[in-house]
mmCIF file of C-alpha atoms in Angstrom:
data_model
loop_
_atom_site.group_PDB
_atom_site.id
_atom_site.type_symbol
_atom_site.label_atom_id
_atom_site.label_comp_id
_atom_site.label_asym_id
_atom_site.label_seq_id
_atom_site.Cartn_x
_atom_site.Cartn_y
_atom_site.Cartn_z
ATOM 1 C CA MET A 20 0.000 0.000 0.000
ATOM 2 C CA PHE A 21 2.884 2.376 0.664
ATOM 3 C CA SER A 22 6.627 2.533 1.046
ATOM 4 C CA ILE A 23 8.850 4.978 2.850
ATOM 5 C CA GLN A 24 12.598 5.399 3.216
ATOM 6 C CA LEU A 25 13.976 6.277 6.637
ATOM 7 C CA HIS A 26 17.520 7.368 7.456
ATOM 8 C CA ILE A 27 18.440 6.302 10.988
ATOM 9 C CA PRO A 28 21.751 7.434 12.547
ATOM 10 C CA LEU A 29 23.665 4.378 13.736
ATOM 11 C CA ASN A 30 24.647 6.137 16.962
ATOM 12 C CA SER A 31 20.987 6.647 17.923
ATOM 13 C CA TYR A 32 18.918 4.254 20.042
ATOM 14 C CA LEU A 33 16.997 2.944 17.040
ATOM 15 C CA GLY A 34 20.173 2.752 14.985
ATOM 16 C CA GLN A 35 21.578 0.369 17.581
ATOM 17 C CA HIS A 36 18.300 -1.617 17.710
ATOM 18 C CA ILE A 37 17.323 -1.417 14.047
ATOM 19 C CA SER A 38 15.412 -4.715 14.116
ATOM 20 C CA LEU A 39 12.791 -2.928 16.238
ATOM 21 C CA LEU A 40 11.759 -0.847 13.238
ATOM 22 C CA GLN A 41 9.338 -3.402 11.756
ATOM 23 C CA HIS A 42 7.525 -3.588 15.100
ATOM 24 C CA ILE A 43 7.345 0.198 15.408
ATOM 25 C CA VAL A 44 5.854 0.480 11.920
ATOM 26 C CA GLY A 45 3.309 -2.236 12.686
ATOM 27 C CA VAL A 46 2.166 -0.675 15.919
ATOM 28 C CA ALA A 47 2.035 2.728 14.190
ATOM 29 C CA VAL A 48 -0.441 1.415 11.597
ATOM 30 C CA VAL A 49 -2.673 -0.413 14.065
ATOM 31 C CA SER A 50 -2.661 2.171 16.843
ATOM 32 C CA ALA A 51 -3.190 5.013 14.361
ATOM 33 C CA LEU A 52 -6.338 3.415 12.944
ATOM 34 C CA CYS A 53 -7.704 2.511 16.369
ATOM 35 C CA SER A 54 -7.043 6.023 17.671
ATOM 36 C CA ILE A 55 -9.400 7.621 15.136
ATOM 37 C CA PRO A 56 -12.478 8.705 17.133
ATOM 38 C CA GLY A 57 -15.153 6.021 16.803
ATOM 39 C CA TYR A 58 -12.837 3.404 15.297
ATOM 40 C CA GLN A 59 -11.317 2.127 18.534
ATOM 41 C CA ASP A 60 -13.223 -1.181 18.264
ATOM 42 C CA LEU A 61 -11.570 -2.238 15.014
ATOM 43 C CA ASP A 62 -10.316 -5.794 15.511
ATOM 44 C CA LEU A 63 -6.679 -5.088 14.649
ATOM 45 C CA HIS A 64 -3.764 -6.983 16.144
ATOM 46 C CA LEU A 65 -0.079 -7.628 15.606
ATOM 47 C CA LYS A 66 1.400 -11.042 14.831
ATOM 48 C CA TRP A 67 5.111 -11.391 15.474
ATOM 49 C CA PRO A 68 7.247 -10.505 13.746
ATOM 50 C CA ASN A 69 5.694 -8.354 11.025
ATOM 51 C CA ASP A 70 2.029 -9.065 10.261
ATOM 52 C CA ILE A 71 -1.304 -7.365 10.945
ATOM 53 C CA TYR A 72 -4.135 -9.759 11.807
ATOM 54 C CA THR A 73 -7.609 -9.886 13.262
ATOM 55 C CA SER A 74 -8.217 -11.865 16.435
ATOM 56 C CA GLN A 75 -9.927 -14.478 14.217
ATOM 57 C CA SER A 76 -6.651 -15.255 12.425
ATOM 58 C CA ALA A 77 -7.440 -13.318 9.243
ATOM 59 C CA LYS A 78 -4.409 -11.566 7.800
ATOM 60 C CA LEU A 79 -4.913 -7.886 6.961
ATOM 61 C CA GLY A 80 -1.400 -6.783 6.124
ATOM 62 C CA GLY A 81 2.301 -6.970 6.702
ATOM 63 C CA ILE A 82 5.508 -4.992 6.976
ATOM 64 C CA ASN A 83 8.763 -5.566 5.122
ATOM 65 C CA VAL A 84 11.964 -3.698 5.998
ATOM 66 C CA LYS A 85 15.216 -3.820 4.033
ATOM 67 C CA ASN A 86 18.261 -2.115 5.530
ATOM 68 C CA SER A 87 21.599 -0.987 4.176
ATOM 69 C CA ILE A 88 24.404 1.015 5.742
ATOM 70 C CA ASN A 89 25.669 4.269 4.240
ATOM 71 C CA ASN A 90 28.502 5.734 6.285
ATOM 72 C CA ALA A 91 27.024 6.282 9.764
ATOM 73 C CA VAL A 92 23.387 5.940 8.701
ATOM 74 C CA ALA A 93 21.062 2.972 8.322
ATOM 75 C CA VAL A 94 19.002 3.434 5.165
ATOM 76 C CA CYS A 95 15.721 1.607 5.791
ATOM 77 C CA ASN A 96 13.283 0.924 2.965
ATOM 78 C CA VAL A 97 9.945 0.129 4.577
ATOM 79 C CA GLY A 98 7.096 -1.456 2.652
ATOM 80 C CA VAL A 99 3.639 -1.760 4.206
ATOM 81 C CA GLY A 100 0.659 -3.590 2.783
ATOM 82 C CA VAL A 101 -2.766 -3.159 4.397
ATOM 83 C CA ASN A 102 -5.971 -4.635 2.982
ATOM 84 C CA LEU A 103 -8.295 -1.652 3.066
ATOM 85 C CA ASP A 104 -11.026 -2.504 0.544
ATOM 86 C CA ASN A 105 -10.805 -6.104 -0.715
ATOM 87 C CA LYS A 106 -12.800 -8.385 1.586
ATOM 88 C CA ASN A 107 -11.775 -11.535 -0.314
ATOM 89 C CA PRO A 108 -10.385 -14.045 0.490
ATOM 90 C CA THR A 109 -10.429 -13.120 4.190
ATOM 91 C CA THR A 110 -11.551 -9.627 5.163
ATOM 92 C CA CYS A 111 -10.498 -5.997 4.968
ATOM 93 C CA ILE A 112 -10.650 -2.941 7.171
ATOM 94 C CA ASN A 113 -13.669 -1.392 5.480
ATOM 95 C CA GLU A 114 -15.554 -4.711 5.691
ATOM 96 C CA MET A 115 -14.827 -4.686 9.427
ATOM 97 C CA ILE A 116 -16.336 -1.203 9.549
ATOM 98 C CA VAL A 117 -19.453 -2.540 7.782
ATOM 99 C CA GLN A 118 -19.723 -5.207 10.479
ATOM 100 C CA LEU A 119 -19.352 -2.620 13.234
ATOM 101 C CA ASN A 120 -22.055 -0.506 11.592
ATOM 102 C CA SER A 121 -24.426 -3.492 11.582
ATOM 103 C CA MET A 122 -24.294 -3.422 15.371
ATOM 104 C CA ALA A 123 -24.837 0.334 15.683
ATOM 105 C CA SER A 124 -27.975 1.245 17.618
ATOM 106 C CA ALA A 125 -28.531 4.519 15.751
ATOM 107 C CA PRO A 126 -27.644 5.884 12.295
ATOM 108 C CA SER A 127 -25.545 8.588 13.945
ATOM 109 C CA GLU A 128 -23.248 5.874 15.337
ATOM 110 C CA LYS A 129 -22.392 4.462 11.921
ATOM 111 C CA LEU A 130 -18.797 4.923 10.805
ATOM 112 C CA ALA A 131 -17.685 6.149 7.401
ATOM 113 C CA PRO A 132 -15.407 3.909 5.335
ATOM 114 C CA LEU A 133 -11.746 4.771 5.646
ATOM 115 C CA SER A 134 -10.029 6.230 2.610
ATOM 116 C CA CYS A 135 -6.467 5.456 1.625
ATOM 117 C CA GLU A 136 -5.609 9.110 2.203
ATOM 118 C CA LYS A 137 -6.928 8.968 5.767
ATOM 119 C CA LEU A 138 -5.050 5.750 6.497
ATOM 120 C CA LEU A 139 -1.790 7.228 5.231
ATOM 121 C CA ALA A 140 -2.233 10.504 7.097
ATOM 122 C CA VAL A 141 -2.892 8.974 10.505
ATOM 123 C CA THR A 142 -0.210 6.303 10.030
ATOM 124 C CA PHE A 143 2.544 8.751 9.095
ATOM 125 C CA THR A 144 1.623 11.045 11.982
ATOM 126 C CA GLN A 145 1.727 8.162 14.452
ATOM 127 C CA LEU A 146 4.931 6.740 12.990
ATOM 128 C CA GLU A 147 6.689 10.083 13.355
ATOM 129 C CA SER A 148 5.564 10.286 16.978
ATOM 130 C CA LEU A 149 6.749 6.748 17.785
ATOM 131 C CA LEU A 150 10.107 7.257 16.067
ATOM 132 C CA ASN A 151 10.700 10.419 18.066
ATOM 133 C CA SER A 152 9.725 8.590 21.243
ATOM 134 C CA ILE A 153 12.079 5.665 20.743
ATOM 135 C CA GLN A 154 14.959 7.932 19.805
ATOM 136 C CA MET A 155 14.504 9.499 23.228
ATOM 137 C CA GLY A 156 14.827 6.043 24.775
ATOM 138 C CA HIS A 157 11.159 5.510 25.637
ATOM 139 C CA ILE A 158 11.228 1.851 24.629
ATOM 140 C CA GLN A 159 9.033 0.634 27.494
ATOM 141 C CA GLN A 160 6.162 2.937 26.522
ATOM 142 C CA ILE A 161 6.349 1.692 22.942
ATOM 143 C CA LEU A 162 6.480 -1.955 24.036
ATOM 144 C CA GLN A 163 3.455 -1.382 26.262
ATOM 145 C CA LEU A 164 1.547 -0.069 23.235
ATOM 146 C CA TYR A 165 2.815 -2.986 21.144
ATOM 147 C CA TYR A 166 1.655 -5.559 23.690
ATOM 148 C CA SER A 167 -1.812 -4.010 23.786
ATOM 149 C CA TYR A 168 -2.286 -5.185 20.184
ATOM 150 C CA TRP A 169 -0.241 -8.350 19.850
ATOM 151 C CA LEU A 170 -1.682 -11.865 19.759
ATOM 152 C CA HIS A 171 0.853 -13.952 21.631
ATOM 153 C CA SER A 172 0.696 -13.213 25.371
ATOM 154 C CA ASP A 173 1.332 -16.441 27.323
ATOM 155 C CA ALA A 174 1.010 -18.532 24.160
ATOM 156 C CA GLU A 175 2.245 -22.091 24.625
ATOM 157 C CA ILE A 176 4.537 -23.036 21.761
ATOM 158 C CA THR A 177 7.095 -25.607 20.731
ATOM 159 C CA VAL A 178 10.573 -24.451 19.810
ATOM 160 C CA ILE A 179 12.294 -26.551 17.175
ATOM 161 C CA GLY A 180 16.049 -26.171 17.084
ATOM 162 C CA SER A 181 18.265 -26.328 14.020
ATOM 163 C CA ARG A 182 18.997 -30.011 14.668
ATOM 164 C CA GLY A 183 15.361 -30.946 15.155
ATOM 165 C CA SER A 184 15.312 -30.961 18.946
ATOM 166 C CA THR A 185 12.151 -29.581 20.533
ATOM 167 C CA GLN A 186 11.110 -28.033 23.800
ATOM 168 C CA LYS A 187 7.930 -26.499 25.126
ATOM 169 C CA ALA A 188 8.042 -22.784 25.856
ATOM 170 C CA THR A 189 5.790 -19.896 26.834
ATOM 171 C CA VAL A 190 5.855 -16.563 25.016
ATOM 172 C CA VAL A 191 6.759 -13.796 27.452
ATOM 173 C CA GLY A 192 7.280 -10.846 25.103
ATOM 174 C CA VAL A 193 9.985 -9.404 22.894
ATOM 175 C CA ASP A 194 13.477 -8.346 23.837
ATOM 176 C CA ASP A 195 15.134 -4.963 23.310
ATOM 177 C CA PHE A 196 15.793 -5.839 19.673
ATOM 178 C CA GLY A 197 12.249 -7.010 18.927
ATOM 179 C CA PHE A 198 13.133 -10.698 18.885
ATOM 180 C CA LEU A 199 10.548 -13.060 20.331
ATOM 181 C CA ARG A 200 11.254 -13.835 23.980
ATOM 182 C CA VAL A 201 10.119 -17.186 25.358
ATOM 183 C CA ARG A 202 10.585 -19.087 28.606
ATOM 184 C CA GLY A 203 11.528 -22.755 28.404
ATOM 185 C CA GLN A 204 10.363 -25.503 30.737
ATOM 186 C CA ASP A 205 13.507 -24.976 32.774
ATOM 187 C CA GLY A 206 12.372 -21.413 33.462
ATOM 188 C CA ILE A 207 15.219 -19.873 31.488
ATOM 189 C CA PRO A 208 14.146 -17.185 28.972
ATOM 190 C CA PHE A 209 15.708 -16.960 25.530
ATOM 191 C CA SER A 210 15.102 -15.165 22.244
ATOM 192 C CA VAL A 211 14.046 -16.505 18.845
ATOM 193 C CA HIS A 212 15.180 -14.456 15.885
ATOM 194 C CA PRO A 213 12.555 -13.641 13.233
ATOM 195 C CA ASP A 214 15.109 -13.771 10.416
ATOM 196 C CA GLY A 215 15.631 -17.489 11.058
ATOM 197 C CA ASN A 216 12.242 -18.591 12.298
ATOM 198 C CA SER A 217 8.582 -18.298 11.427
ATOM 199 C CA PHE A 218 5.820 -18.107 14.021
ATOM 200 C CA ASP A 219 2.790 -20.226 13.179
ATOM 201 C CA MET A 220 0.188 -18.990 15.639
ATOM 202 C CA LEU A 221 -2.407 -21.467 14.392
ATOM 203 C CA ARG A 222 -0.266 -24.415 15.464
ATOM 204 C CA GLY A 223 1.544 -22.698 18.339
ATOM 205 C CA LEU A 224 4.899 -23.454 16.744
ATOM 206 C CA VAL A 225 8.181 -21.657 16.249
ATOM 207 C CA ALA A 226 10.078 -23.474 13.523
ATOM 208 C CA PRO A 227 13.086 -22.832 11.279
ATOM 209 C CA SER A 228 12.047 -21.156 8.049
ATOM 210 C CA VAL A 229 12.318 -23.081 4.802
ATOM 211 C CA LYS A 230 15.097 -21.479 2.812
#
């Protein structure tokens, strides 16, 4: 739906935690839409590491970030896809608005469909705010907002190692770099990197990606 290029100084907080960027963009999209007056009940959630879903496991969008280094700056090309109008094969944001309107008790409570221009405007405003916040070191506030939308709190999963070994684990959050943080049966927490693993929330499984 849109792409944007960001230049992040490597000596900044985000520059030293650049893998957080995909999460910041995701929470910017979701929180921006849900912060529009009247639209707070949109069923929008975040699926680690970079997808936008409904609570009913319907995918609405995703984020892709490609980084390169130019001198002391990380050049980040961010692509975001959000299904605004096409309700097939799953659903879309404006179809969710239709469903909310079907439950409205009065015509005055019905919500207008969202335009692409509105989505972009609120998303860019929120993204700018979140980027400024994290560059000031306010990571905990951003993580709190992120957790309010994500789907994985206390999820029971199986971690499959590179040699096929498995262990049960419980999702506890993300670490300072945005990697999934889980707690094994021995009580010891560890991180799972999204660039080498895929999270299948339907099966409760973290598994090595197929190359």
